[in-house]
Amino acid sequence: MSEKNRQKPAGPLDGLKVVDLTRMLPGPFGTMLLADLGADVIVVEQPSGPALGPRRKNFYVDRNKRSMALNLKDERARKILYRLVADADVFVEGFRPGVTERLEIDYPTLKRTNPGLIYCSISGYGQDGPDRLRVGHDLNYAATAGLLHLNGRKDTGPVIFATQVSDIAGGGMLSAFSIMAALYHRQQTGNGQHIDVSMTDGALALNPLAFLEYSNAGKAPVRQGYRNLGATPCYNIYRTKDDEYITIGALEPKFWATLCRLLDREDLIDRKEDTSGETVETLQSIFATRTRAEWDRLLDDKEVCYAPVLDMEEVCSNRQYVYRKMIHEEIDVDGTRSVQAGVVPRFSMTPGTLRRLPSRPGQHSREILSEQGLDQSTIDNLEKEGVVKSNTDA
């Protein structure tokens, strides 16, 4: 990411200031979405000790952000944070409930500094309720929300998701969405507010089909492997001759009929919704007769809702992603390689940008402190006394 690129318009959120105290994955993913669209995201990190999450130099959720390191147990560091928050639009934290009160950086405290502040708390189980202090991670939240119960086969038990659904969708994306909604409300009323993002709540909201079946059947849906919620002959995953996999999503009758004709099995046209397992087994036998490449040649340009199951190497060379410039490979000055997904979504007039590689903890401490009006001598003393830390090494 060249200096020239950094001078381009940052995106639709250019001018928005976000102070980010989150760690792990949910909060950083959410603030990355804001940073990608132009927000000035200042990550406040601890000056020493082990990182509180996957803080890797090439971990792209840390891109487009500035980092400063503050020891918030020191009153002087908190005063610096208060100055940062005084003109900020958004404050995001991911501590367990009660920690911000002890650090004196809770919403009532910061609201006195900035009444219009949007304060977003991301936690596993929410800010209230009997489980508010319960420890957990993505897997636990998915289990509590019923997502894991339906994922996998009846005979093998629940299967862990390949990506962090509760963290990313139930936490990160939901926090970014809710922050934008709160900013719109502030634009209309002038009022800031506190947002309580519970990843367990967010995961629960990702389960509409299970709720639908539970409502209609009056009993809990059961885990059935390929016959899980939504899985039918026309909507399933099939193994090919070379032990690769393809997907069929022919929900509409016209797409299903086209597929059946291409397979020379018009007798299956009326069995699109068969839940007995017989039609699925028939298709399993058919798709096992050819390699994935052979099915690509037959089905790729046909209107049957077909797609092969790609691994990450194939994803990064996928023609659609390449055309839309959705895969970026960046090399830092020390040679660190970072392969990243591009900015989403696209804006016609104010597109988001990739302006900064993932920063090192404390990389921008001096820059940010100078912007707050502190002179170099004061910054030197604060660093010497462990209140702040800077990291300008490549």
XYZ file of C-alpha atoms in Angstrom:
394
model
C 0.000 0.000 0.000
C 1.893 3.001 -1.269
C 1.867 6.532 0.106
C 0.108 7.549 -3.096
C -2.729 5.112 -2.352
C -3.050 6.468 1.179
C -3.741 9.941 -0.183
C -6.818 8.808 -2.087
C -10.284 9.464 -0.584
C -10.600 7.048 2.298
C -14.254 6.063 1.844
C -17.795 6.957 2.965
C -16.794 7.038 6.654
C -13.918 9.459 6.123
C -13.840 11.785 9.149
C -15.343 9.267 11.585
C -13.140 8.726 14.645
C -13.289 5.365 16.418
C -11.425 4.447 19.612
C -11.071 0.669 19.718
C -10.205 -1.287 22.884
C -11.241 -4.704 21.565
C -9.114 -7.838 21.201
C -9.410 -11.367 19.817
C -11.564 -11.468 16.645
C -15.111 -10.036 16.998
C -14.310 -6.399 17.815
C -11.295 -6.069 15.496
C -13.342 -7.523 12.629
C -16.144 -5.036 13.241
C -13.814 -2.043 13.475
C -11.969 -3.261 10.364
C -15.240 -2.905 8.449
C -15.429 0.707 9.636
C -11.738 1.354 8.933
C -11.975 -0.114 5.427
C -14.693 2.423 4.664
C -12.548 5.337 5.791
C -12.957 5.655 9.559
C -9.905 6.669 11.590
C -9.730 3.688 13.944
C -7.301 4.110 16.846
C -6.568 0.802 18.542
C -5.604 1.239 22.202
C -3.498 -1.704 23.381
C -1.652 -2.704 26.522
C 2.008 -1.585 26.574
C 3.461 -4.874 27.810
C 2.668 -8.494 28.506
C 1.151 -11.133 26.241
C -1.170 -10.055 23.478
C -4.836 -10.575 24.253
C -5.604 -12.112 20.896
C -4.286 -13.232 17.521
C -2.197 -10.052 17.181
C -0.109 -11.013 14.192
C 1.528 -8.596 11.852
C -0.214 -10.112 8.843
C -3.628 -10.593 10.497
C -5.696 -8.460 8.179
C -8.448 -7.508 10.637
C -5.847 -5.050 11.995
C -5.424 -3.250 8.671
C -6.279 0.405 8.047
C -5.921 1.196 11.773
C -3.509 3.134 13.941
C -2.202 1.647 17.170
C -1.197 3.215 20.451
C -0.220 1.454 23.679
C -1.557 2.779 26.998
C -1.370 1.353 30.514
C -4.945 2.091 31.520
C -4.271 1.145 35.127
C -2.346 4.424 35.352
C -4.457 7.540 35.877
C -2.292 9.501 33.439
C -3.057 6.971 30.700
C -6.771 7.236 31.417
C -6.567 11.008 31.099
C -4.978 10.531 27.680
C -7.813 8.182 26.754
C -10.366 10.743 27.922
C -8.753 13.303 25.604
C -8.961 10.820 22.735
C -12.615 10.138 23.454
C -13.549 13.809 23.839
C -13.803 14.296 20.073
C -14.410 10.669 19.063
C -17.603 9.446 17.434
C -17.400 5.830 18.550
C -15.844 3.855 21.407
C -15.733 0.048 21.195
C -14.740 -2.324 24.001
C -14.780 -6.082 24.443
C -14.124 -6.602 28.148
C -16.205 -8.779 30.428
C -18.974 -6.768 32.116
C -17.605 -4.845 35.094
C -14.048 -4.351 33.835
C -14.679 -0.949 32.265
C -16.203 0.298 35.514
C -13.066 -0.722 37.416
C -10.868 0.997 34.825
C -13.142 4.074 34.910
C -13.775 3.902 31.170
C -17.416 2.760 31.316
C -20.207 4.462 29.378
C -21.448 6.795 32.165
C -17.866 8.002 32.719
C -17.060 8.608 29.043
C -20.498 10.082 28.398
C -19.578 12.931 30.743
C -16.600 13.628 28.501
C -18.581 13.270 25.267
C -22.423 13.195 25.490
C -22.752 12.312 21.791
C -20.489 9.271 22.040
C -21.624 5.952 20.572
C -20.310 3.391 23.067
C -20.394 -0.227 21.867
C -19.786 -3.143 24.251
C -19.153 -6.584 22.734
C -19.363 -9.542 25.101
C -20.164 -13.223 25.037
C -23.481 -13.174 26.868
C -24.445 -9.505 27.165
C -24.228 -6.854 29.860
C -26.988 -8.311 32.035
C -28.600 -11.629 32.889
C -27.453 -14.670 34.891
C -24.668 -15.530 32.417
C -23.259 -12.013 31.956
C -19.942 -12.944 33.626
C -19.675 -16.389 32.055
C -16.429 -16.955 30.137
C -16.556 -18.372 26.632
C -15.546 -18.235 23.002
C -17.153 -18.665 19.585
C -17.718 -22.404 19.997
C -19.580 -21.884 23.278
C -21.796 -19.162 21.824
C -22.708 -21.323 18.804
C -23.532 -24.178 21.172
C -25.750 -22.007 23.361
C -27.592 -20.578 20.337
C -28.450 -24.009 18.937
C -26.254 -23.630 15.848
C -23.945 -26.521 16.735
C -26.803 -28.873 17.554
C -27.834 -28.954 13.892
C -24.357 -28.911 12.350
C -23.088 -32.393 11.531
C -24.488 -35.882 11.197
C -26.805 -37.693 13.556
C -24.344 -40.555 14.048
C -21.193 -38.462 14.566
C -22.464 -35.596 16.691
C -22.066 -31.826 16.261
C -19.242 -30.546 14.054
C -17.280 -27.346 14.698
C -17.829 -24.667 12.058
C -14.845 -23.929 9.820
C -15.141 -20.211 10.553
C -16.050 -18.274 13.676
C -19.727 -17.678 12.941
C -20.679 -16.270 16.341
C -17.590 -14.054 16.583
C -17.698 -12.643 13.066
C -21.407 -12.473 12.242
C -22.907 -12.403 15.731
C -20.249 -10.053 17.092
C -18.156 -8.169 14.539
C -20.638 -7.564 11.729
C -23.495 -6.925 14.146
C -21.441 -4.362 16.052
C -20.531 -2.472 12.858
C -24.170 -2.473 11.752
C -25.436 -1.314 15.137
C -22.822 1.444 15.328
C -23.984 2.832 11.986
C -27.622 2.703 13.146
C -26.690 4.587 16.329
C -24.780 7.188 14.313
C -27.851 7.753 12.153
C -29.963 8.201 15.287
C -27.413 10.677 16.640
C -27.556 12.589 13.369
C -31.323 12.933 13.828
C -31.360 13.678 17.573
C -27.857 14.636 18.678
C -27.905 11.854 21.266
C -25.248 9.221 21.790
C -26.051 5.855 23.347
C -24.720 2.556 24.677
C -24.918 -0.531 22.429
C -24.952 -3.956 24.103
C -23.778 -6.578 21.568
C -24.068 -10.122 22.918
C -22.442 -12.684 20.634
C -24.792 -15.334 21.979
C -27.752 -13.134 21.031
C -26.181 -12.486 17.638
C -25.668 -16.206 17.022
C -29.274 -16.875 18.007
C -30.480 -14.429 15.356
C -28.611 -16.437 12.691
C -30.946 -19.416 13.112
C -34.241 -18.435 11.409
C -34.865 -21.793 9.715
C -34.530 -23.662 12.997
C -37.041 -21.293 14.588
C -39.384 -21.829 11.630
C -39.247 -25.618 11.944
C -39.634 -25.432 15.725
C -42.681 -23.176 15.296
C -44.304 -25.454 12.729
C -43.446 -28.853 14.234
C -43.710 -27.919 17.896
C -40.535 -29.820 18.738
C -36.813 -29.221 18.420
C -35.284 -29.937 14.984
C -32.833 -32.836 15.000
C -29.406 -33.184 13.423
C -29.692 -35.301 10.260
C -26.549 -34.642 8.215
C -27.487 -34.141 4.569
C -31.139 -33.854 5.587
C -30.461 -30.930 7.912
C -32.617 -27.827 7.733
C -32.864 -26.798 4.087
C -30.942 -29.836 2.794
C -32.824 -31.760 0.087
C -31.785 -33.426 -3.189
C -31.869 -30.050 -4.923
C -29.855 -28.302 -2.189
C -26.891 -30.360 -1.114
C -23.193 -31.221 -1.248
C -22.004 -34.168 -3.325
C -18.703 -36.058 -3.480
C -17.106 -36.585 -6.890
C -15.055 -39.461 -8.296
C -11.755 -37.807 -7.310
C -12.887 -37.195 -3.709
C -13.588 -33.522 -4.316
C -16.979 -31.927 -3.674
C -19.561 -29.916 -5.573
C -22.690 -28.072 -4.478
C -26.135 -28.010 -6.027
C -28.546 -25.254 -4.978
C -31.347 -25.738 -7.511
C -34.214 -24.612 -5.277
C -36.306 -23.245 -8.137
C -38.169 -25.893 -10.191
C -36.765 -24.634 -13.498
C -33.163 -25.009 -12.321
C -33.832 -28.456 -10.872
C -35.533 -29.610 -14.069
C -32.565 -28.410 -16.132
C -30.176 -30.348 -13.888
C -32.225 -33.532 -14.139
C -32.246 -33.297 -17.922
C -28.478 -32.728 -18.030
C -28.047 -35.835 -15.880
C -30.436 -37.724 -18.175
C -32.679 -38.366 -15.189
C -35.958 -36.659 -15.987
C -37.617 -39.183 -13.699
C -36.204 -37.199 -10.754
C -37.886 -33.906 -11.679
C -40.830 -34.566 -9.350
C -38.529 -35.621 -6.482
C -36.919 -32.247 -5.818
C -38.103 -32.097 -2.194
C -37.765 -35.813 -1.390
C -36.696 -36.121 2.256
C -36.572 -39.916 2.405
C -32.917 -39.963 1.436
C -33.526 -42.106 -1.649
C -33.111 -39.326 -4.219
C -30.062 -37.936 -2.451
C -28.467 -41.384 -2.548
C -29.271 -41.641 -6.259
C -27.557 -38.321 -6.911
C -24.609 -39.317 -4.740
C -24.103 -42.320 -6.999
C -24.388 -40.199 -10.134
C -21.962 -37.486 -9.028
C -19.456 -40.120 -7.908
C -19.062 -41.284 -11.520
C -17.100 -38.224 -12.695
C -14.344 -35.983 -11.387
C -14.996 -32.457 -10.209
C -13.306 -31.097 -13.336
C -15.648 -33.168 -15.501
C -18.692 -31.845 -13.639
C -17.281 -28.330 -14.049
C -17.198 -28.780 -17.799
C -20.766 -30.075 -17.868
C -22.455 -27.788 -15.345
C -20.398 -24.622 -14.907
C -22.146 -22.581 -17.624
C -25.586 -24.094 -17.117
C -28.390 -22.546 -15.049
C -28.540 -25.211 -12.361
C -27.096 -23.306 -9.361
C -23.832 -25.248 -9.336
C -20.499 -24.443 -7.677
C -17.451 -26.532 -6.785
C -16.210 -26.572 -3.184
C -12.949 -24.589 -3.298
C -9.958 -24.654 -0.964
C -8.171 -21.407 -0.039
C -5.623 -21.671 -2.857
C -8.451 -22.079 -5.355
C -10.411 -19.260 -3.724
C -7.490 -16.879 -4.226
C -7.360 -17.660 -7.954
C -11.123 -17.788 -8.513
C -12.002 -15.891 -11.693
C -14.805 -13.855 -10.126
C -12.730 -12.788 -7.128
C -9.779 -11.950 -9.369
C -11.978 -9.894 -11.694
C -13.507 -7.967 -8.786
C -10.076 -7.488 -7.184
C -11.219 -9.188 -3.987
C -7.901 -10.903 -3.240
C -4.943 -8.750 -2.178
C -1.416 -9.856 -1.417
C 0.741 -7.356 0.443
C 4.406 -7.593 1.439
C 5.547 -5.493 4.417
C 8.974 -3.870 4.560
C 10.351 -6.838 6.512
C 9.057 -9.327 3.951
C 5.976 -10.449 5.896
C 3.345 -11.745 3.458
C -0.313 -10.954 4.020
C -3.048 -12.369 1.779
C -6.308 -10.541 2.412
C -9.908 -10.334 1.322
C -10.701 -6.989 -0.256
C -12.943 -4.224 1.061
C -16.655 -5.006 1.162
C -19.110 -3.837 0.038
C -18.486 -1.640 -3.011
C -19.612 1.982 -3.121
C -20.032 3.682 -6.500
C -19.000 7.173 -5.330
C -17.004 6.616 -2.128
C -15.326 3.208 -2.299
C -13.432 1.913 0.690
C -9.660 1.620 0.482
C -6.705 -0.409 1.732
C -4.512 2.320 3.214
C -2.422 0.669 5.918
C -0.991 -2.751 6.528
C -1.768 -4.273 9.950
C 0.052 -2.115 12.483
C 2.401 -3.107 15.282
C 1.208 -2.491 18.862
C 2.097 1.093 19.751
C 3.290 1.919 16.231
C 1.432 5.243 16.152
C 1.585 6.186 19.843
C 3.768 9.250 19.328
C 1.836 10.413 16.302
C -1.492 10.199 18.136
C -0.166 11.789 21.332
C 1.239 14.674 19.299
C -2.195 15.159 17.733
C -3.558 15.432 21.289
C -1.203 18.352 21.954
C 1.520 16.584 23.959
C 5.086 17.730 23.275
C 7.949 15.311 22.647
C 9.472 15.814 26.090
C 6.205 14.884 27.796
C 5.808 11.856 25.542
C 9.379 10.750 26.331
C 8.665 10.932 30.064
C 5.382 9.044 29.741
C 7.120 6.300 27.809
C 10.011 6.140 30.279
C 7.529 5.691 33.137
C 5.575 2.942 31.350
C 2.407 4.963 30.829
C 2.671 4.671 27.053
C 4.752 2.631 24.673
C 5.796 3.332 21.112
C 6.936 0.822 18.528
C 8.407 2.256 15.354
C 10.591 -0.722 14.434
C 10.000 -2.239 11.020
